[in-house]
Amino acid sequence: MASSMLIADARGGILIHRTYKPHIPATAVDEFLALLTTPELDGDLDGDAPPPPPPALDTSSALPPVLYLPQSRCTAVFIRHNQMVLAAFARSNVNAAVLIAFLYTLLDVLAAYVPVRSPSPLVSGVSSASKKKGGRPNDTSVVTPALVRSQFVLVYALLDEMMDGGVVQVTTPSTLTSFVSLRGSTTLRSTGSATNAAAAAAAVASVTSAVPWRPEGIVHTRNEVFLDVVETLHVDVAADGTVTAVHIDGAVRVKPYLSGIPDLKLGLADNVVFATLAASSVDNPDAAVTNGDMSGGRSDQVRLEDVNFHQCVRLARFAAEGIITFVPPDSEFNLLTYRIPAVPPAVVPVSVSASVDDVSSATHVAYDVRVTAAAAGGSLTEGMHIAALTLSLPAPADADTPRFKASAGKAKYVPAEDAVVWKVTKLRPGGVATLRGRVGLPSVTARSNGRASGGGGGGGGGDGGGGGGGGGGGGGGGGGGVRLWRSRSRSRSSERRVIVAAPTIGDVLAPEGGIDRGVGVTARRPVGVSFDVAGLVPSGLKVRFLTVSEASGYRAWVRYLTTAGRFHVKFR
């Protein structure tokens, strides 16, 4: 399938290049990286012009993920991640979707080797990322060039085991971690000592069994299984408070602590319809219903689109009976993921109104924010509450002296993010929280014809031009001028000056479009909102039952969680 694999950093430097078949010429990698790193120049460089900057990977490039390399006569399939490029090269007509899925699986496998919430990560040189509540089972953001460099042997061994001769072999993290570790690997082709032979035999038995994602002999003291229905709300709110777009990305996650080879059975509510199956089945009464159209089904119908099942699900039985049966791996995983493209605005559990005044004053920017939780009986019930509510209010890059008063929670100016971050621990149904305040701006001095406005007596021409004088506040009119910004640096140990050309009228700075300090552009950035609501499922998806066959004394837990994804509110 794949003849070679490549991992390169942001500068196009090769971190790992694993060759499986000698079908790809050595020039293929250079030709591929040249397409991603060659800078685009508008014209020829003059003799005195400085040299162009060193090449870097173009993360905003519109290159398709499948590229044909004419000089090397092969195809490259690639993805971008954390200032890296992961690519697979092939000469034959391969399934590009399979290779793309394999590259993303490789990221998941590498993330599985980085411990979560560990004060001393096993992987040297890489910080252990905290696992966000409601995040993915393996946070792939920890996979960085530093990780690949520091654990070159481990990554190379994983590429050997995950692909055999270019054919995908083992991709389950729980199986790979059983014989490929940070201290060394016991490969499927190991020979030598009896210990290695026994480990290799156990690995081969696990990989070649009917359920390769779950090895035999697993024992847990408490037989428990946790199932979480996690839905992420993506909301766009206009400046007048109108919700313009809402869609949901959902996942059903399973975290099993079960011994042996358990067989689980999951049943969803009767109003749940899988759009892909409905459209492909002529016997299904909802076959005529198009995506997003509820006219052919029940009024409370939950229509799931873009459904992806884990490999452990028996799809044939699910299509026939509508019940999800599976043997889970011995680790947390996504049983299925889905998307709901059209959701009524009433399901949003919180409303945000934000206004900013960056025009009336040249010395500060004022904010007025109001957050209201949905009333009990609506999208929230009496026992629910909005937790970890966080609002990120954009602020000018040169802001200082923040002054805010919040009715709940705390607000803090974060210079590194150019934002005011307001955090509210808990907001009950019907609750209201307000934030009012402002951030200061550096002083501004206008110069006209080389003189500072409001300055003293006349004098010779300055930097901006010549000329005569005028004392007091009088100065020349109509001439070109400059605007001088003075603001303290982040360390408050030095003063910086930024001079920007701007027209002046007399000694009064009058830029086009009113007061322009770079604030208006910043204020046009939307307000970011994040929160968690335990027990809430906006789509209405419910689990009818979760059972474990041929097991005694087990306990099954079903939980629901709603998180905010891309929740943006425009300023008034």
mmCIF file with all atom_site columns, C-alpha atoms in Angstrom, residues 25 116 124 141 167 177 205 209 229 239 318 408 437 452 514 546:
data_model
loop_
_atom_site.group_PDB
_atom_site.id
_atom_site.type_symbol
_atom_site.label_atom_id
_atom_site.label_alt_id
_atom_site.label_comp_id
_atom_site.label_asym_id
_atom_site.label_entity_id
_atom_site.label_seq_id
_atom_site.pdbx_PDB_ins_code
_atom_site.Cartn_x
_atom_site.Cartn_y
_atom_site.Cartn_z
_atom_site.occupancy
_atom_site.B_iso_or_equiv
_atom_site.pdbx_formal_charge
_atom_site.auth_seq_id
_atom_site.auth_comp_id
_atom_site.auth_asym_id
_atom_site.auth_atom_id
_atom_site.pdbx_PDB_model_num
ATOM 1  C CA . PRO A 1 25  ? 13.172  7.279   -5.663 1.00 0.00 ? 25  PRO A CA 1
ATOM 2  C CA . VAL A 1 116 ? -1.753  12.582  31.082 1.00 0.00 ? 116 VAL A CA 1
ATOM 3  C CA . SER A 1 124 ? 11.709  13.677  27.835 1.00 0.00 ? 124 SER A CA 1
ATOM 4  C CA . SER A 1 141 ? -1.697  18.168  20.718 1.00 0.00 ? 141 SER A CA 1
ATOM 5  C CA . VAL A 1 167 ? 0.472   -2.799  4.575  1.00 0.00 ? 167 VAL A CA 1
ATOM 6  C CA . THR A 1 177 ? 1.651   -0.608  24.193 1.00 0.00 ? 177 THR A CA 1
ATOM 7  C CA . ALA A 1 205 ? -2.047  -14.270 19.294 1.00 0.00 ? 205 ALA A CA 1
ATOM 8  C CA . SER A 1 209 ? -7.410  -13.188 17.091 1.00 0.00 ? 209 SER A CA 1
ATOM 9  C CA . VAL A 1 229 ? -22.596 10.933  25.660 1.00 0.00 ? 229 VAL A CA 1
ATOM 10 C CA . ALA A 1 239 ? -24.314 41.598  17.504 1.00 0.00 ? 239 ALA A CA 1
ATOM 11 C CA . PHE A 1 318 ? -26.653 -3.140  13.859 1.00 0.00 ? 318 PHE A CA 1
ATOM 12 C CA . ALA A 1 408 ? -19.872 36.817  39.784 1.00 0.00 ? 408 ALA A CA 1
ATOM 13 C CA . GLY A 1 437 ? -15.109 47.843  33.164 1.00 0.00 ? 437 GLY A CA 1
ATOM 14 C CA . ALA A 1 452 ? 4.682   68.458  19.314 1.00 0.00 ? 452 ALA A CA 1
ATOM 15 C CA . GLY A 1 514 ? -12.248 58.787  13.480 1.00 0.00 ? 514 GLY A CA 1
ATOM 16 C CA . LEU A 1 546 ? -26.307 -0.850  28.318 1.00 0.00 ? 546 LEU A CA 1
#
